[in-house]
Short mmCIF file of C-alpha atoms in Angstrom, two decimals:
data_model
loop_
_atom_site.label_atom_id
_atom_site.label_comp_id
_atom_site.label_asym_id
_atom_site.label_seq_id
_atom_site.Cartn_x
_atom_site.Cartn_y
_atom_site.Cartn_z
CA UNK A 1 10.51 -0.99 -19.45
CA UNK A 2 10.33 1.18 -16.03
CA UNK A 3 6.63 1.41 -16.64
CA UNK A 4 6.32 -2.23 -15.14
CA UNK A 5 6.56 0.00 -11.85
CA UNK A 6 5.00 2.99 -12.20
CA UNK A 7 1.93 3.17 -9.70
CA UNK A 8 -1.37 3.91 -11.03
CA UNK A 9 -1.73 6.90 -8.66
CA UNK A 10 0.65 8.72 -6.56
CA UNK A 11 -0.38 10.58 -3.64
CA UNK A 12 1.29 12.40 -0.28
CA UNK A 13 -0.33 9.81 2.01
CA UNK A 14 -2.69 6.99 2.74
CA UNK A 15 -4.67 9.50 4.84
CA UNK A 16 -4.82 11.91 2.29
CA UNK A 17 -6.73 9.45 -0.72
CA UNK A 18 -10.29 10.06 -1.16
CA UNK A 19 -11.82 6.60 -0.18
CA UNK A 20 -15.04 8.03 -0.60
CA UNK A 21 -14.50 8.34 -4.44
CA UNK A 22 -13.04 5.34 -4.47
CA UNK A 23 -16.73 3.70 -2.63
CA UNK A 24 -18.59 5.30 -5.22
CA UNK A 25 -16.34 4.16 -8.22
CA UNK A 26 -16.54 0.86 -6.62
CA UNK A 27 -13.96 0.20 -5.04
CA UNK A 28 -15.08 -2.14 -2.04
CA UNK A 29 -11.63 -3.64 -0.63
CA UNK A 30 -8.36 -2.09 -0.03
CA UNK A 31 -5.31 -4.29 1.02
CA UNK A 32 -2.35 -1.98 3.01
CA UNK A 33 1.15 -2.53 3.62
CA UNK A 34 1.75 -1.37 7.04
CA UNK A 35 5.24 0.32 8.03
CA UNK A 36 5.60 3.49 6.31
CA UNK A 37 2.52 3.49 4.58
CA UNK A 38 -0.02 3.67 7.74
CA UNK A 39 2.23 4.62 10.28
CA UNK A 40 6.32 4.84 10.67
CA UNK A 41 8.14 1.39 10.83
CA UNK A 42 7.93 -0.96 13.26
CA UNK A 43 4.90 1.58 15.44
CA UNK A 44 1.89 0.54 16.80
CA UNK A 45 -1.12 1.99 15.41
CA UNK A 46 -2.13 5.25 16.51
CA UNK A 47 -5.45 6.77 17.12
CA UNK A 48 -5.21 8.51 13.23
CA UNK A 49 -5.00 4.55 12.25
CA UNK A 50 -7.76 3.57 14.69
CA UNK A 51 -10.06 6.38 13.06
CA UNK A 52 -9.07 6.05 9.57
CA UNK A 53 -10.28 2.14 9.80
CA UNK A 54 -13.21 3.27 11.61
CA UNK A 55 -14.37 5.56 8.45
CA UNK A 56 -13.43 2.72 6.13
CA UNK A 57 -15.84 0.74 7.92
CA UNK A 58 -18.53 3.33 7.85
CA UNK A 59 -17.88 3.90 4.33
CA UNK A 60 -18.87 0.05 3.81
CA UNK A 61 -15.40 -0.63 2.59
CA UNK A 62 -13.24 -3.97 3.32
CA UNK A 63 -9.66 -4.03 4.20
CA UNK A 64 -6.72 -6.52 4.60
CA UNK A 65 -3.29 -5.89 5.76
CA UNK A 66 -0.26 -7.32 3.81
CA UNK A 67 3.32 -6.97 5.57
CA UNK A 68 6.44 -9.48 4.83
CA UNK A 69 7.06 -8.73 8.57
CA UNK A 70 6.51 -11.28 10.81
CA UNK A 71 3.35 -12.56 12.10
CA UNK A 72 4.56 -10.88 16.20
CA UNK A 73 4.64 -7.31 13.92
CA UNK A 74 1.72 -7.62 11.87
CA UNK A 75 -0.85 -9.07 14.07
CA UNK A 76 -1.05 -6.83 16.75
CA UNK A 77 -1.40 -3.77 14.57
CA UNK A 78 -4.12 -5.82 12.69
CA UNK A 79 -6.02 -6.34 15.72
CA UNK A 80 -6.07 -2.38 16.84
CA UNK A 81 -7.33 -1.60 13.35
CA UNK A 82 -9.51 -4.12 13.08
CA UNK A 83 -8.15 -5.78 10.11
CA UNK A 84 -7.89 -8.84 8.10
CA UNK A 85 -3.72 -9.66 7.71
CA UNK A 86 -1.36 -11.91 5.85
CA UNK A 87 2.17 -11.73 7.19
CA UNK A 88 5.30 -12.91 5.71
CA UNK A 89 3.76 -12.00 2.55
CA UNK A 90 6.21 -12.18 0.24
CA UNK A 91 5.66 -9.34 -1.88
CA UNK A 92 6.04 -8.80 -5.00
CA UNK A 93 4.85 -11.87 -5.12
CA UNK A 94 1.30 -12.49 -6.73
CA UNK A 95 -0.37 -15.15 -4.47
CA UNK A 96 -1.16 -12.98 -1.03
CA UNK A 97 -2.44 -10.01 -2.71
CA UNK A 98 -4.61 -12.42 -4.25
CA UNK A 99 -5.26 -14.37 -1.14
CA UNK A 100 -6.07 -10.95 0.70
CA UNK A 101 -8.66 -10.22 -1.91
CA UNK A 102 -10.12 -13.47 -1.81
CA UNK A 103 -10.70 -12.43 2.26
CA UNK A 104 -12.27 -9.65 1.48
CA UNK A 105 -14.66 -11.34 -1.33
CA UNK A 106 -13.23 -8.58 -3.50
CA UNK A 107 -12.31 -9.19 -7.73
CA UNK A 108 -9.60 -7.04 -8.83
CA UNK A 109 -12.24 -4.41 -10.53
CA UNK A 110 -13.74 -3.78 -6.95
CA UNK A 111 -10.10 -3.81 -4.60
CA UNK A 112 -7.27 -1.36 -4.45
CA UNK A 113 -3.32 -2.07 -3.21
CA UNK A 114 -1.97 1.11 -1.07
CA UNK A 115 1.74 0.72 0.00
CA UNK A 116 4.53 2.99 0.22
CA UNK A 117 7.35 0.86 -1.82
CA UNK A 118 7.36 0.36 -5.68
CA UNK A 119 9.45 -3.05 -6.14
CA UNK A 120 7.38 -4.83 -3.38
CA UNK A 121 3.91 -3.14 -3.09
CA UNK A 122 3.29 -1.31 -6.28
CA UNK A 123 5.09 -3.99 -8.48
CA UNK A 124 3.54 -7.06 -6.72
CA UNK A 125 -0.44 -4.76 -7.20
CA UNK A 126 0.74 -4.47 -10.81
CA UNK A 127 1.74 -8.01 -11.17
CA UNK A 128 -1.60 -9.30 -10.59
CA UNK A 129 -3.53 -6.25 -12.30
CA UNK A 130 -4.75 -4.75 -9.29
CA UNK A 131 -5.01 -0.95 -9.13
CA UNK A 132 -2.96 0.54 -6.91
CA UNK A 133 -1.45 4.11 -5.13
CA UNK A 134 1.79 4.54 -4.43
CA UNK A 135 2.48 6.93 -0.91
CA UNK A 136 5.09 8.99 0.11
CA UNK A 137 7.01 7.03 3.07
CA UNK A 138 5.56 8.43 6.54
CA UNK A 139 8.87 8.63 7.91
CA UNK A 140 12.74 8.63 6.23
CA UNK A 141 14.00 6.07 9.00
CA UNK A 142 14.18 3.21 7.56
CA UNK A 143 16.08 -0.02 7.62
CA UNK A 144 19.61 0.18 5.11
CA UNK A 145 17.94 -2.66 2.61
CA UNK A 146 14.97 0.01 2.01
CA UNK A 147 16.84 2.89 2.07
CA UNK A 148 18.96 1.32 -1.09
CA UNK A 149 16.03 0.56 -3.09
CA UNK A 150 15.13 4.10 -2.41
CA UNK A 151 17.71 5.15 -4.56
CA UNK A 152 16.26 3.10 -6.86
CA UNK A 153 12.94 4.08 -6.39
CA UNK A 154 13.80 7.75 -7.27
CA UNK A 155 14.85 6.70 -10.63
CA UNK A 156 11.49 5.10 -11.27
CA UNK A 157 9.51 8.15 -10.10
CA UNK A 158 11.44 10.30 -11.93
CA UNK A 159 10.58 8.88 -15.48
CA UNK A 160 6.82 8.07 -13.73
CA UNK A 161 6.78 11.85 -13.26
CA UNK A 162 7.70 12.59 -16.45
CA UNK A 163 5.52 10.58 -18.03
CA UNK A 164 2.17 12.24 -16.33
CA UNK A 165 3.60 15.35 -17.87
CA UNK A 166 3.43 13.96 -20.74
CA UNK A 167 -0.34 12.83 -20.33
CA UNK A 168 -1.37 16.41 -18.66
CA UNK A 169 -1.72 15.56 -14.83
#
């Protein structure tokens, strides 16, 4: 039943995922949350954000920002990156991730869902079987509605981590 959640990958950070594999497997669009997953909530981005969409771009890859903040949050962060955006997304639900690939004139075999939360970002990726890689929050500050589903979240990646165990990673 909890495997409804588990990500497909798991990693320490966005800025730690090989995009580069990811080009040459064929990956061509990846759609970001924003707070916590690029840089800590509610921040503007930061020359490590500038740069990372810079190599994106150089690698020839596509990317949209989803955020269910509001449009004054999102779009200014957007426009520093360079980036394609959907606020007020309403994640986990299906129809902006799938708006946000339609942007990028990705299918769901060529586009890739980073976020830092499993019930909105992971869960909504899964929902619409888009791959997708779970990050480790950038910062444990958070507003008290996340930090309760963080409780939750541990249970999750505590049966996710058992189960890669099981499968040898």
């Amino acid at each position: 039943m909890l495997e409804r959640f588990f990500p497909d990958d798991y990693q320490k950070s966005t800025y730690a995922i090989d995009f580069g594999r990811l080009y040459r497997e064929g990956i061509r669009g990846v759609i970001f949350d924003i707070d916590n997953t690029l840089v800590p909530h509610g921040a503007p981005a930061d020359e490590r954000a500038i740069r990372f969409f810079g190599g994106l771009r150089n690698l020839g890859m596509d990317y949209c920002l989803i955020s269910n903040n509001k449009r004054h949050r999102v779009e200014p962060f957007a426009r520093q990156v360079q980036a394609k955006f959907i606020e007020n997304a309403g994640k986990p639900l299906k129809k902006n991730y799938l708006k946000a690939m339609e942007m990028m004139g990705c299918t769901l075999d060529t586009c890739l869902f980073v976020g830092d939360q499993i019930f909105t970002d992971v869960y909504g990726a899964k929902r619409c079987g888009m791959r997708n890689i779970l990050v480790e929050p950038i910062d444990k500050k958070e507003e008290i509605q996340i930090v309760l589903k963080r409780y939750l979240e541990k249970v999750v990646l505590l049966f996710y981590r058992n189960s890669q165990k099981g499968r040898g990673k």
